[in-house]
Amino acid sequence: MDKKIFTISVYSENNVGLLNRISGIFLKRHINIESLNVSKSEIDQVSKFTIVVNTTEDWVKRIVQQIEKQIEVIKAYYHTDEETIFQETALFKISSDLLFDEPLIQNAIRESNSKIVTVHRDFFVLAKTAQRKEIEAMHDLLAPYGIMQFVRSGRIAVSKEAMLISEMLEEFHNNNK
Amino acid sequence: METVKATAKKETAKKSMRITGAEAVIRCLLAEGVDLIYGYPGGAIMPVYDELYKFQDELTHILTRHEQGATHAAQGYARVSGRVGVAMATSGPGATNLVTGLADAQIDSTPMVCITGQVARHLLGSDAFQETDIVGISTPVTKWNYQITRAEEIPEILAKAFYIAKSGRPGPVLIDITKNAQFDELDFDYKKCTGVRSYKPVPKPDNNAIAKAAELINKAKKPYVIWGQGVILGEAEEELKALIEKTGIPAAWTIMGESAIPTEHPLNVGMVGMHGNYGPNVLTNECDLLLAIGMRFDDRVTGDLNTYAKQAKIVHFEIDPAEINKNVKVDVAVLGNAKETLAEILPLVDKNSHEAWLQEFAKKHQEEYDVVIKNDITPTKPGLTMGEVIEEVNKASGQKAVIVTDVGQHQMVACRYAKFKESKSNITSGGLGTMGFALPAAIGAKQGAPDREVVAVIGDGGYQMTIQELGVIFQHQIPVKILVLNNDFLGMVRQWQQLFFEKRYASTVMTNPDFVKIAEGYHIKANSVSERKDLAAAVKEMIDFEGPYFLEVKVEKEDNVFPMIPSGASVSDIRLK
Ligand SMILES: Cc1ncc(C[n+]2csc(CCOP(=O)(O)OP(=O)(O)O)c2C)c(N)n1
């Protein structure tokens, strides 16, 4: 079976130990996490992990089963790229001189849909939110001029299908009234 | 003393009261019906031990001689009784000594709650004396764990701990309690936990899956059941028996499932796995329908997965959705507690018998008997075999004993030859294969089932891994029977060295001490035999003895356990010699 990119979405309670528990599931199977993002979700008091892995569908299924088995996990899903809307954000810190001296950079900023977040005397910061390919392209464009710092976030994604977590929680409350 | 106890008792009646976290821990245990715990004290758990002293009439604490022993004793207790075993330890080394037992309980689904002390909240992360990140360390080997840093958390978290340990697929839970939370006061009000919103212990059975499974059963010509511990944990023994008796399906067990159906039941065809019976292994690859009930297709059971039951339709009755298609792809998954799902399928299956198919098991049994079993249990060579010793235990105990085994050759022989009439009678470390398990587990088993005979069958290697627990047996006069099968080797490893490493016996020969003297040093009645003429009487004396008893049997040094599926080979390629 071929490896490909899967996005795993995990809805969970917000608990200190849970990140360790979830990353341990990957560690135990010697599977690398490509990126990981933890944030709040659309539901009050419910956290959302977005984990990207490059593996086979058989393995991603098993991993999701193991994640969902954890006590504090409400529900876990996996999706292919076609089934989600996903983005990453990158920050580029670049010497201010370039902004004024290099017309190419000015064009690049304008054409790339990136945003100047801040301008200091010595540097300015560009932010770009897009898919990985476009961020890479921008990186390649700027690299020859010198990038003082670069950072890219983990993938964040929403699925095209409905997740129905609220319904699940409601069902629990109704059954435990 | 008296007044302290009296007030303690009176206050139990009150609803909410102001008490310390340490006292709350004890009251939580009492509220969960715990009357026996195993543990070892130390600095960070001393406030709780102080309360144990006050509550000693209601809650017995057994001081094992090592924290690992506390976990295995709690496991033994849980496995015979179906209740949650409890172990307690201090922070740092006390806590890390629990790890083997936690891992064992995790892989063998044993309900256990471990409570550890931790340095005070303000010292966390300062590398304080005996600080260790036991929550981090124990995460991969616990069903759930949690660090309590405030006294008010204690009742709710301990209630949750017991609920999680016992419900669904059981497992170990570790609760780490900082010292300040033990000293601080809280308003105590205990409510049992009845649910956790993010946790579904038992999936809802799906009627379609059950109907599909019934249809496959009704169509099958050579159906075959392999059951595991799920049947015992789900208390589904009667339901399983009813199903196989109605359908006439031959049924085999994994070592974790052993004793759920009596050994001599006509449809009980024996043991699967690496050292299991010949027929049950080979015929796995000849059945047309495999019903896997409460088992998880461990590699020691399946051998090579690429050649495992490929010809058969497979139905998996399982409580844990994460087990479905984990190792073996199945045609139908029947999720739920086996007690419910088996009861639901019973009216849907046709009454049947499979005489010819059953005969195939009988034929294979005869082959195995002629080549292996006969020589194991009625040997003619001079040296004693492990098999004949177990036969004597069967005879002397009337097949009524709980057999607790350690890990190695003796374990496989005991699982193969011990006979059982009652469920929850074979206590063994199946998944982790933990040497040192048996002696402390036998202590727990005896305390969890005081009316039953408990015989620990142990190798000379594993015995010395937790031998210090003889101290517990002596101090509390726990009437377990300790049967050491001494071959002066790490036998199972030596067998592999003989078969697969051209007899290079690297570090498997042991020069052993005088085991009888050691037992006698603990004032435990002890005996040793090495000749066949003395064996039956010695085993009988051990079983009939009222108190704890140690018996060493010096067996043939270089015997091997057969049949054997060489590791990575197919169940079809099981070797009889
Ligand atoms: C804690 C632990 N260490 C190592 C092993 C590997 N191991 C499996 S069986 C065995 C030999 C056991 O020897 P003994 O206790 O004498 O029993 P026998 O096989 O001779 O019956 C060993 C070393 C293990 N299972 N557990």
mmCIF file of C-alpha atoms in Angstrom, chain A residues 8 10 22 25-26 51 62-71 73 75-76:
data_model
loop_
_atom_site.group_PDB
_atom_site.id
_atom_site.type_symbol
_atom_site.label_atom_id
_atom_site.label_comp_id
_atom_site.label_asym_id
_atom_site.label_seq_id
_atom_site.Cartn_x
_atom_site.Cartn_y
_atom_site.Cartn_z
ATOM 1 C CA ILE A 8 -5.584 13.428 11.587
ATOM 2 C CA VAL A 10 -8.486 14.825 17.210
ATOM 3 C CA ILE A 22 -0.881 10.966 21.680
ATOM 4 C CA ILE A 25 1.235 6.370 19.935
ATOM 5 C CA PHE A 26 3.414 7.495 17.027
ATOM 6 C CA ILE A 51 -1.600 15.989 13.037
ATOM 7 C CA ARG A 62 -4.682 1.838 13.256
ATOM 8 C CA ILE A 63 -3.241 5.054 14.638
ATOM 9 C CA VAL A 64 -6.619 6.740 14.677
ATOM 10 C CA GLN A 65 -8.106 3.704 16.455
ATOM 11 C CA GLN A 66 -5.393 3.944 19.082
ATOM 12 C CA ILE A 67 -5.841 7.700 19.492
ATOM 13 C CA GLU A 68 -9.568 7.366 19.855
ATOM 14 C CA LYS A 69 -9.049 4.705 22.515
ATOM 15 C CA GLN A 70 -7.404 7.250 24.832
ATOM 16 C CA ILE A 71 -9.747 8.166 27.643
ATOM 17 C CA VAL A 73 -10.147 11.743 23.286
ATOM 18 C CA LYS A 75 -13.263 11.525 18.557
ATOM 19 C CA ALA A 76 -10.506 11.189 15.995
#
